[in-house]
PDB file of C-alpha atoms in Angstrom:
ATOM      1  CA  UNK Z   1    -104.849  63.452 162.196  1.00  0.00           C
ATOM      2  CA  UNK Z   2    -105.392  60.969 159.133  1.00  0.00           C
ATOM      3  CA  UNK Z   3    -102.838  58.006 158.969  1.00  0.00           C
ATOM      4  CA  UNK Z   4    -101.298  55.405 156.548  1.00  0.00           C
ATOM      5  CA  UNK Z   5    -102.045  52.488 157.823  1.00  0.00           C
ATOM      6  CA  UNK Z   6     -99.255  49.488 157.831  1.00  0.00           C
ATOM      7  CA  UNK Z   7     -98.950  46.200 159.131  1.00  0.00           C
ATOM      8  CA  UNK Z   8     -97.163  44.176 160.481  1.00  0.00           C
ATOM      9  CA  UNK Z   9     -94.987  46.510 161.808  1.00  0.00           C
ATOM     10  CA  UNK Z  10     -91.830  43.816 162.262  1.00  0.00           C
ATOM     11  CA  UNK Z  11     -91.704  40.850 160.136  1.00  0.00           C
ATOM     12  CA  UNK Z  12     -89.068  38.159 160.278  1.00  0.00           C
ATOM     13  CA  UNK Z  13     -88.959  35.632 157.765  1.00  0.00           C
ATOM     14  CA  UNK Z  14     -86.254  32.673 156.707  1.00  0.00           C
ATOM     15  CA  UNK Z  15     -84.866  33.300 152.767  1.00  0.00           C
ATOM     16  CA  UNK Z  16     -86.790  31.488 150.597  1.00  0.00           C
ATOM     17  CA  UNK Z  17     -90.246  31.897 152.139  1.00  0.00           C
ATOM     18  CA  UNK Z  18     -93.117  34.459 150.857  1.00  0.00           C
ATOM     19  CA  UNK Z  19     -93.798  37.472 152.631  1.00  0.00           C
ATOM     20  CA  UNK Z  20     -96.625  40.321 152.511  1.00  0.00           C
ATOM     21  CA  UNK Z  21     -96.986  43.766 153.522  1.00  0.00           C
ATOM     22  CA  UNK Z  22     -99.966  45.773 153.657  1.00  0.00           C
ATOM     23  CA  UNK Z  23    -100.954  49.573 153.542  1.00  0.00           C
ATOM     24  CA  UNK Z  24    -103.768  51.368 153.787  1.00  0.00           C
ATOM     25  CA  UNK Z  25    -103.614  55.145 152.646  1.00  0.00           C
ATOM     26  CA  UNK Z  26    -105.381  58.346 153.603  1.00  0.00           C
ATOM     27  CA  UNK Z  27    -108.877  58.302 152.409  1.00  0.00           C
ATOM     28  CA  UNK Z  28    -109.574  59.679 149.165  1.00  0.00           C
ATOM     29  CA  UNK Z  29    -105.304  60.008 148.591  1.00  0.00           C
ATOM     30  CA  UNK Z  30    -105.083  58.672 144.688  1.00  0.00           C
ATOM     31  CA  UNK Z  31    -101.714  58.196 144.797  1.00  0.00           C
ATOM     32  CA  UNK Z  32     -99.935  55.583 146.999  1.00  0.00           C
ATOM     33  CA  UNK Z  33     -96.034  54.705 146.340  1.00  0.00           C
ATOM     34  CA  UNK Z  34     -94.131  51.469 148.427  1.00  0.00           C
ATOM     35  CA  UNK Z  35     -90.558  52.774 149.440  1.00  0.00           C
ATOM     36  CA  UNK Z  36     -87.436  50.264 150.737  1.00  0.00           C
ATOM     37  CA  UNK Z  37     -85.265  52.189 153.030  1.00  0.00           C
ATOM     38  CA  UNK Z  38     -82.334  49.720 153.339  1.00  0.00           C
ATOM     39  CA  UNK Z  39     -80.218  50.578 157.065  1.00  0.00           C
ATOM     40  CA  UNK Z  40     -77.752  54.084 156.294  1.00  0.00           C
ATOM     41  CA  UNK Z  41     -79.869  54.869 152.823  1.00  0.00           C
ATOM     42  CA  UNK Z  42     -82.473  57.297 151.983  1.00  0.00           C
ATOM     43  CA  UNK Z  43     -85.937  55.213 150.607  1.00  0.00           C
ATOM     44  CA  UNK Z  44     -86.351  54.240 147.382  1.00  0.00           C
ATOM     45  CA  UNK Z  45     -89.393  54.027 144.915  1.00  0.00           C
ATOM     46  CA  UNK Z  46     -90.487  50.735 144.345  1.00  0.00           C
ATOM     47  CA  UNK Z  47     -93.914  51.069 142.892  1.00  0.00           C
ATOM     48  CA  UNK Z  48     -96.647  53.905 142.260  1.00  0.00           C
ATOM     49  CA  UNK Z  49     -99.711  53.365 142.155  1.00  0.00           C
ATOM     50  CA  UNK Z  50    -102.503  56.123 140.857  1.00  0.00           C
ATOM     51  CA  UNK Z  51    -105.611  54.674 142.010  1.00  0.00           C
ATOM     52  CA  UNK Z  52    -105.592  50.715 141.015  1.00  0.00           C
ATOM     53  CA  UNK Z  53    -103.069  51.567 138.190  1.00  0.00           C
ATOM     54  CA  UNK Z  54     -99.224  51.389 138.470  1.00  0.00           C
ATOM     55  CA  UNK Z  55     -97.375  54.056 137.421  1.00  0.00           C
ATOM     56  CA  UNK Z  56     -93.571  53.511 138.034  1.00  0.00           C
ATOM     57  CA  UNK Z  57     -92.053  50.364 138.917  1.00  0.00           C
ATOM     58  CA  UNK Z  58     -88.997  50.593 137.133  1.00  0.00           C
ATOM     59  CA  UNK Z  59     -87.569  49.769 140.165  1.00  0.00           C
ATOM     60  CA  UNK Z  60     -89.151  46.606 141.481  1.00  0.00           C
ATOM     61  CA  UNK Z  61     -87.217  43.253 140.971  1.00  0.00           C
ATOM     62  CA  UNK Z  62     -90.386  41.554 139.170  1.00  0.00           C
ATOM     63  CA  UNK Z  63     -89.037  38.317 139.771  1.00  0.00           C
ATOM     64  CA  UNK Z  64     -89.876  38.119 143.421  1.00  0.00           C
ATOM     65  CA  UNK Z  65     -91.719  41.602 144.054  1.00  0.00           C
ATOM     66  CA  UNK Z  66     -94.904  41.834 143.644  1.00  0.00           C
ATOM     67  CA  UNK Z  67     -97.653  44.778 144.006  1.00  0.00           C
ATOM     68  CA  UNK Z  68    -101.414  44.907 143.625  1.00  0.00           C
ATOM     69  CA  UNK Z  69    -104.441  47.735 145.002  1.00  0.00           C
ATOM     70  CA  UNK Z  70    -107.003  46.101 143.647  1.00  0.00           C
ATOM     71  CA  UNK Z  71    -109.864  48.663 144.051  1.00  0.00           C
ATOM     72  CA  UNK Z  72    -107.529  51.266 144.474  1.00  0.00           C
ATOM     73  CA  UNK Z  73    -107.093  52.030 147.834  1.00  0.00           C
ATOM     74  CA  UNK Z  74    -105.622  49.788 150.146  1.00  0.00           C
ATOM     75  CA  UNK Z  75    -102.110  47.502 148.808  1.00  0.00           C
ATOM     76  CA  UNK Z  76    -100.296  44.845 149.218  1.00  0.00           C
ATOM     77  CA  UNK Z  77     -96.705  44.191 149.247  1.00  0.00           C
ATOM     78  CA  UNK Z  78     -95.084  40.567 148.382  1.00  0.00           C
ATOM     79  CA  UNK Z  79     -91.935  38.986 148.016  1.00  0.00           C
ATOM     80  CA  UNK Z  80     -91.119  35.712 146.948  1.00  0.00           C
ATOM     81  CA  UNK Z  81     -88.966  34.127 147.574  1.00  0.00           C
ATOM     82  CA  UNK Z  82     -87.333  35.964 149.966  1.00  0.00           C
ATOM     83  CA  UNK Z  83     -83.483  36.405 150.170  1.00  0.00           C
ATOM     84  CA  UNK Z  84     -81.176  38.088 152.731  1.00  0.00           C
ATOM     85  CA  UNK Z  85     -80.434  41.363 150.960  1.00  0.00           C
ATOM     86  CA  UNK Z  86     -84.468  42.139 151.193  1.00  0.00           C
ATOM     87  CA  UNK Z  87     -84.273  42.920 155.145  1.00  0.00           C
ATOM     88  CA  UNK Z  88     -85.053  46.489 154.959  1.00  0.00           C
ATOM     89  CA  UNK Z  89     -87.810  48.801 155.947  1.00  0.00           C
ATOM     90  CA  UNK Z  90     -90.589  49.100 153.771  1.00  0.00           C
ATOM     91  CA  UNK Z  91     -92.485  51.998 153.499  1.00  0.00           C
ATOM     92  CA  UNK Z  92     -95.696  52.949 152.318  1.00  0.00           C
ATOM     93  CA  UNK Z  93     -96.920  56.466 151.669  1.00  0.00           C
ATOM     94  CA  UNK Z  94     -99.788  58.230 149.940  1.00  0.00           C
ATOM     95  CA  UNK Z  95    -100.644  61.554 148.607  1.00  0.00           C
ATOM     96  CA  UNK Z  96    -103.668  63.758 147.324  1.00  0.00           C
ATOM     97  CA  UNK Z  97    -101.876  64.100 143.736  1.00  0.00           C
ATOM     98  CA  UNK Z  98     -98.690  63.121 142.764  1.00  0.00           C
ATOM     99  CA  UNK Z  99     -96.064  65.979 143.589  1.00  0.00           C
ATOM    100  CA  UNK Z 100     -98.065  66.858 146.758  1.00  0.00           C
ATOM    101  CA  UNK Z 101     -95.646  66.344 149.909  1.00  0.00           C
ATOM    102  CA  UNK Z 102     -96.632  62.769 150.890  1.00  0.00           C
ATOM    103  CA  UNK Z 103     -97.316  61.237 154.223  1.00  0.00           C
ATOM    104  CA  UNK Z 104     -95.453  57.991 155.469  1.00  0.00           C
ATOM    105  CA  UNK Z 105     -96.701  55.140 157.316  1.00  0.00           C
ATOM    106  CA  UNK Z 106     -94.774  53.562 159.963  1.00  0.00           C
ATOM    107  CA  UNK Z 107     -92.842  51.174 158.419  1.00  0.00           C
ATOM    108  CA  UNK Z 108     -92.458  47.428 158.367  1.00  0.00           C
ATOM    109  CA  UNK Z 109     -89.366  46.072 159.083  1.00  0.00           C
ATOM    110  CA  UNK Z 110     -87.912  43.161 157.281  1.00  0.00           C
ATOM    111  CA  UNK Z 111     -85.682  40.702 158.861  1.00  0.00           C
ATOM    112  CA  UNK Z 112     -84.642  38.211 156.638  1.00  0.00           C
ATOM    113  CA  UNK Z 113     -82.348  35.054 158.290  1.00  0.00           C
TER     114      UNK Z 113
ATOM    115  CA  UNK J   1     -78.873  60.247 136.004  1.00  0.00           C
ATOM    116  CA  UNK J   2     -80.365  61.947 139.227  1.00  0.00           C
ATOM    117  CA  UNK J   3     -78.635  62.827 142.329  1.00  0.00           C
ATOM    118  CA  UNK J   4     -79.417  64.316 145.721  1.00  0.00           C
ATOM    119  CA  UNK J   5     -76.137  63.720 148.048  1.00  0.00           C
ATOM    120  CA  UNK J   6     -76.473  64.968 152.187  1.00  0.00           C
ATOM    121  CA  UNK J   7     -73.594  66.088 154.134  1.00  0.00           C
ATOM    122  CA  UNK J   8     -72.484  65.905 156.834  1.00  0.00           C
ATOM    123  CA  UNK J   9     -73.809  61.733 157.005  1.00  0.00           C
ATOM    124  CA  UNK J  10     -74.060  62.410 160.471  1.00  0.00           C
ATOM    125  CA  UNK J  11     -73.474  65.108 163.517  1.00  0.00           C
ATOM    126  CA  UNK J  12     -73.041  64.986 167.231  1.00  0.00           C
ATOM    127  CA  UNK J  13     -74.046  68.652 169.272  1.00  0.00           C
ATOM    128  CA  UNK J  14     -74.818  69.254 172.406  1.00  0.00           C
ATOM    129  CA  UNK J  15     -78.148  71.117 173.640  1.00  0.00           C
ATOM    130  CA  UNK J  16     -78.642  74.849 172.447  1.00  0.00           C
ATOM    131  CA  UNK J  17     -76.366  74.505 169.543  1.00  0.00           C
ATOM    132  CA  UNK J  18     -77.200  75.767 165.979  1.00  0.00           C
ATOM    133  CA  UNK J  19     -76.746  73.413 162.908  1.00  0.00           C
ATOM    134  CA  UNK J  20     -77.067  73.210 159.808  1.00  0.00           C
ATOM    135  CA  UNK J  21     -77.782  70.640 156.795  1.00  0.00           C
ATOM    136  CA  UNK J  22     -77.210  70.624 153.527  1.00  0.00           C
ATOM    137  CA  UNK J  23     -78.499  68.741 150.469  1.00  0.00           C
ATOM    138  CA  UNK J  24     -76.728  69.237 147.212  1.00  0.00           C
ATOM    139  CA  UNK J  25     -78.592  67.994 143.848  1.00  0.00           C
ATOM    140  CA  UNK J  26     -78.786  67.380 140.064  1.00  0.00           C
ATOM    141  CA  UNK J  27     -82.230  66.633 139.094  1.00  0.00           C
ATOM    142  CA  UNK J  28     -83.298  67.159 135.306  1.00  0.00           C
ATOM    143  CA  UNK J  29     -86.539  69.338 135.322  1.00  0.00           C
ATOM    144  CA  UNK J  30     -86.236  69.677 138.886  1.00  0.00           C
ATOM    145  CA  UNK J  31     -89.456  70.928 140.371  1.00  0.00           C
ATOM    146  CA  UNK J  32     -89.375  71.098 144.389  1.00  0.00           C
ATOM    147  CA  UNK J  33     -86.963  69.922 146.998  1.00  0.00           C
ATOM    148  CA  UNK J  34     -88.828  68.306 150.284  1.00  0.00           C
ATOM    149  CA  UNK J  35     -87.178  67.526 153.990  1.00  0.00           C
ATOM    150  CA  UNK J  36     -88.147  64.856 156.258  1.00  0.00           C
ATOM    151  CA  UNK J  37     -87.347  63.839 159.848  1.00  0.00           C
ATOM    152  CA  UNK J  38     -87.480  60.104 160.568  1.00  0.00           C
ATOM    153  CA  UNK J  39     -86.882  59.049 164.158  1.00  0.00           C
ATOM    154  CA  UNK J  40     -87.429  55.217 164.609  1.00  0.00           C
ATOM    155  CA  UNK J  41     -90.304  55.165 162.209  1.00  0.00           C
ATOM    156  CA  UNK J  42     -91.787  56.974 158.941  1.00  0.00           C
ATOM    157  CA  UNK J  43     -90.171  59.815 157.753  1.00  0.00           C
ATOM    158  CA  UNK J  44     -92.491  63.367 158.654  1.00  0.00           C
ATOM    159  CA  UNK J  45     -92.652  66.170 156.295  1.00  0.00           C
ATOM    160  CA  UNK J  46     -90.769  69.290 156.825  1.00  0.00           C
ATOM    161  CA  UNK J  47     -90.808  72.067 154.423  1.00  0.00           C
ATOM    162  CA  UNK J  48     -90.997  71.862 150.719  1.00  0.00           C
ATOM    163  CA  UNK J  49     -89.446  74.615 148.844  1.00  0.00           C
ATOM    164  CA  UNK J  50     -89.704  75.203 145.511  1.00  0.00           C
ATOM    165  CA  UNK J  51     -88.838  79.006 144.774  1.00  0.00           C
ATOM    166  CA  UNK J  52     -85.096  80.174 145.259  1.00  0.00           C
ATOM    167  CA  UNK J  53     -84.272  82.444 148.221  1.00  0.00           C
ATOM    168  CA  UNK J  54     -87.811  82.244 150.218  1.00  0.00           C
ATOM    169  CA  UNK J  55     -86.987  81.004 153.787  1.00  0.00           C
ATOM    170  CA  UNK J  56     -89.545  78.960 155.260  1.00  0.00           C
ATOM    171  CA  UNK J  57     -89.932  78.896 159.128  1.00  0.00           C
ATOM    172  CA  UNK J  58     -91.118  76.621 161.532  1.00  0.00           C
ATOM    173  CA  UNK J  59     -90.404  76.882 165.099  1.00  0.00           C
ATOM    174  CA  UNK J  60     -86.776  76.237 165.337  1.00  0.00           C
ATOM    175  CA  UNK J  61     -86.169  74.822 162.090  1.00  0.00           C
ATOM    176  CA  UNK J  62     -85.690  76.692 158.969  1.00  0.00           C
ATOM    177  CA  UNK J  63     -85.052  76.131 155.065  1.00  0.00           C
ATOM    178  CA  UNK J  64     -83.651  77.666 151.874  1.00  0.00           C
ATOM    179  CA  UNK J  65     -83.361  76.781 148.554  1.00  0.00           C
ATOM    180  CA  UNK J  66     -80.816  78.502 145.888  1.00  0.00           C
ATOM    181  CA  UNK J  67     -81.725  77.108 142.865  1.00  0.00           C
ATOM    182  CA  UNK J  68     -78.403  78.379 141.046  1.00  0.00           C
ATOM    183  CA  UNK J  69     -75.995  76.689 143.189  1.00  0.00           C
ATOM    184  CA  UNK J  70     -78.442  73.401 143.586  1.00  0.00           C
ATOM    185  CA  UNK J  71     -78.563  73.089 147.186  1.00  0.00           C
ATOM    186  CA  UNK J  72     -80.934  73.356 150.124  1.00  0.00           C
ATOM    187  CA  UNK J  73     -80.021  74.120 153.816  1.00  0.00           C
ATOM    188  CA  UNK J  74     -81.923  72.762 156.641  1.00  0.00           C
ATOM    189  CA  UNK J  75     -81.338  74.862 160.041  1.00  0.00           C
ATOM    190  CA  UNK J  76     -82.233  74.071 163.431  1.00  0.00           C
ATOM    191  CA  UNK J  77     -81.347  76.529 166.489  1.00  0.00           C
ATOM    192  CA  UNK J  78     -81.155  75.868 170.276  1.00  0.00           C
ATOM    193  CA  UNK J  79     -81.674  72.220 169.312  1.00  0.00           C
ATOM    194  CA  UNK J  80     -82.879  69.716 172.194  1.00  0.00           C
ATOM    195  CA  UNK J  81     -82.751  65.916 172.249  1.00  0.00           C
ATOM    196  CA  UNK J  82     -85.989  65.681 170.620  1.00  0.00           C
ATOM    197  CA  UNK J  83     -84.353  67.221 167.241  1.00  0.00           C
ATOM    198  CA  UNK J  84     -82.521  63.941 167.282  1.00  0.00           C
ATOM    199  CA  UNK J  85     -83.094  61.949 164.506  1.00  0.00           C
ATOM    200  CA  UNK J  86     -82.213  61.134 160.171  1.00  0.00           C
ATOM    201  CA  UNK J  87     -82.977  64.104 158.178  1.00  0.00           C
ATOM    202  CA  UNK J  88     -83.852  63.513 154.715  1.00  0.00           C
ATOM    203  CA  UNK J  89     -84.019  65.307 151.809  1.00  0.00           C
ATOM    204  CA  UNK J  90     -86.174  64.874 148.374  1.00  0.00           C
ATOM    205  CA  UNK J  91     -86.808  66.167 144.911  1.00  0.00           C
ATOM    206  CA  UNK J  92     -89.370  66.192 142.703  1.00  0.00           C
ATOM    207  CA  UNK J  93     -88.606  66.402 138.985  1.00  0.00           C
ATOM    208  CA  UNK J  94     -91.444  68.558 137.108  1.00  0.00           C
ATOM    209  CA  UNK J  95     -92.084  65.847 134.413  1.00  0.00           C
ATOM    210  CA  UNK J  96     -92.552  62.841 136.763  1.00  0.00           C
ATOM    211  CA  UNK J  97     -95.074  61.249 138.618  1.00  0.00           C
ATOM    212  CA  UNK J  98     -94.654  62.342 142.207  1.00  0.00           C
ATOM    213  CA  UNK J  99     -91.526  59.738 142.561  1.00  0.00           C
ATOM    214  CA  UNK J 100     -88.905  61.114 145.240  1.00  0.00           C
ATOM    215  CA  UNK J 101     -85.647  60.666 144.587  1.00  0.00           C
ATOM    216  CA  UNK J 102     -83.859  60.739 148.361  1.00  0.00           C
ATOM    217  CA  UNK J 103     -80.511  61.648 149.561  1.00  0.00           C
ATOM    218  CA  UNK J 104     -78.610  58.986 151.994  1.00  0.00           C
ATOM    219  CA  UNK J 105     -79.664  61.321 155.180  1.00  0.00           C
ATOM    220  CA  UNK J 106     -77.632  62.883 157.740  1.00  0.00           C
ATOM    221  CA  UNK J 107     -78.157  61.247 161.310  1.00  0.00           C
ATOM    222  CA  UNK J 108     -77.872  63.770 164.145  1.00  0.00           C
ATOM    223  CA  UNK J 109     -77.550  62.916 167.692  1.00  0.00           C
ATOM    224  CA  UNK J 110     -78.407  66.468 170.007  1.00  0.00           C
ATOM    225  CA  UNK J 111     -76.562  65.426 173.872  1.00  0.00           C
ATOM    226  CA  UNK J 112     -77.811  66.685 176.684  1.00  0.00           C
TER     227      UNK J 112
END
């Protein structure tokens, strides 16, 4: 069965230092969104991308987030600098089309000291 | 601005009960409600429901939607310790782009 692709899966980093993420979606899946699932909450939408183009990130703190998919399909993830409230999971999924039911990777976690 | 909200947060049962889970929202334009399981890792789709009153099945688990009273039911019978895990629920607005707004999940622990 086809996979989203993340890595690393656990990442711990000191505040104030850069960190990536990266995802690679189910071939031919347009549409690729980066969740945070912070401990107790359901995910939230970060960014969407529709092939290399972003979509939504109303919700990404543009002073230390940062998203690219350059040729549109696999992504990266940044923040810096990092601070404490960013330890989280972050999730990447990707669908077909946009209101298809997507499919999840597995998550990196984010420990931030 | 939109809302999905989960109750119970979270449930204890033992082995070979029947629960249920509900997911209460106010979407504008809503389009389709989605559940997920996540055990230690990435959420995995469930059912998506989009018409009022159609049950889907899957094994043990089942769904509903009621469109009128804006809620969705999640039921799982003769659970086992494997049902354990953070059910969450999604909708879809018709007008967006495929973004998921999420209630806070409800954690349930099935004892042996």
């Amino acid at each position: 069965e086809a996979e989203v692709a993340q890595s690393p899966r656990y990442k711990i980093t000191e505040k104030s230092q850069a960190v990536a993420f990266w995802c690679d979606p189910i071939s031919g899946h347009a549409t690729l969104y980066w969740y945070r699932q912070i401990l107790g909450q359901g995910p939230e939408l970060l960014v969407q991308f529709q092939d290399e183009s972003v979509v939504d990130d109303s919700q990404l703190p543009k002073d230390r987030f940062s998203a690219e998919r350059l040729k549109g399909v696999d992504s990266t993830l940044k923040i810096q600098p990092a601070e404490l409230g960013d330890s989280a999971m972050y999730l990447c999924a990707s669908s077909l089309e946009p209101l298809d039911g997507y499919t999840f990777g597995s998550g990196t976690r984010l420990t931030v000291v | 601005e939109d809302k999905v909200v989960q109750s119970p947060l979270s449930l204890v049962v033992h082995e070979g009960d029947t629960v249920t889970l509900n997911c209460s929202y106010e979407v504008t334009n809503f389009r389709s409600l989605l559940w997920y399981k996540q055990e230690k890792k990435a959420p995995t789709f469930l059912f998506m429901l989009t018409s009022s009153g159609i049950e889907k099945k899957s094994g043990r688990l089942s769904s509903i939607l009621d469109k009128k009273e804006l809620f969705s039911i999640l039921n799982i019978t003769a659970t086992q310790t494997g049902d354990s895990a953070v059910y969450l629920c999604g909708t879809y607005r018709s007008s967006n782009t495929g973004k998921l707004i999420f209630g806070q999940g409800t954690t349930l622990q099935v004892k042996p």
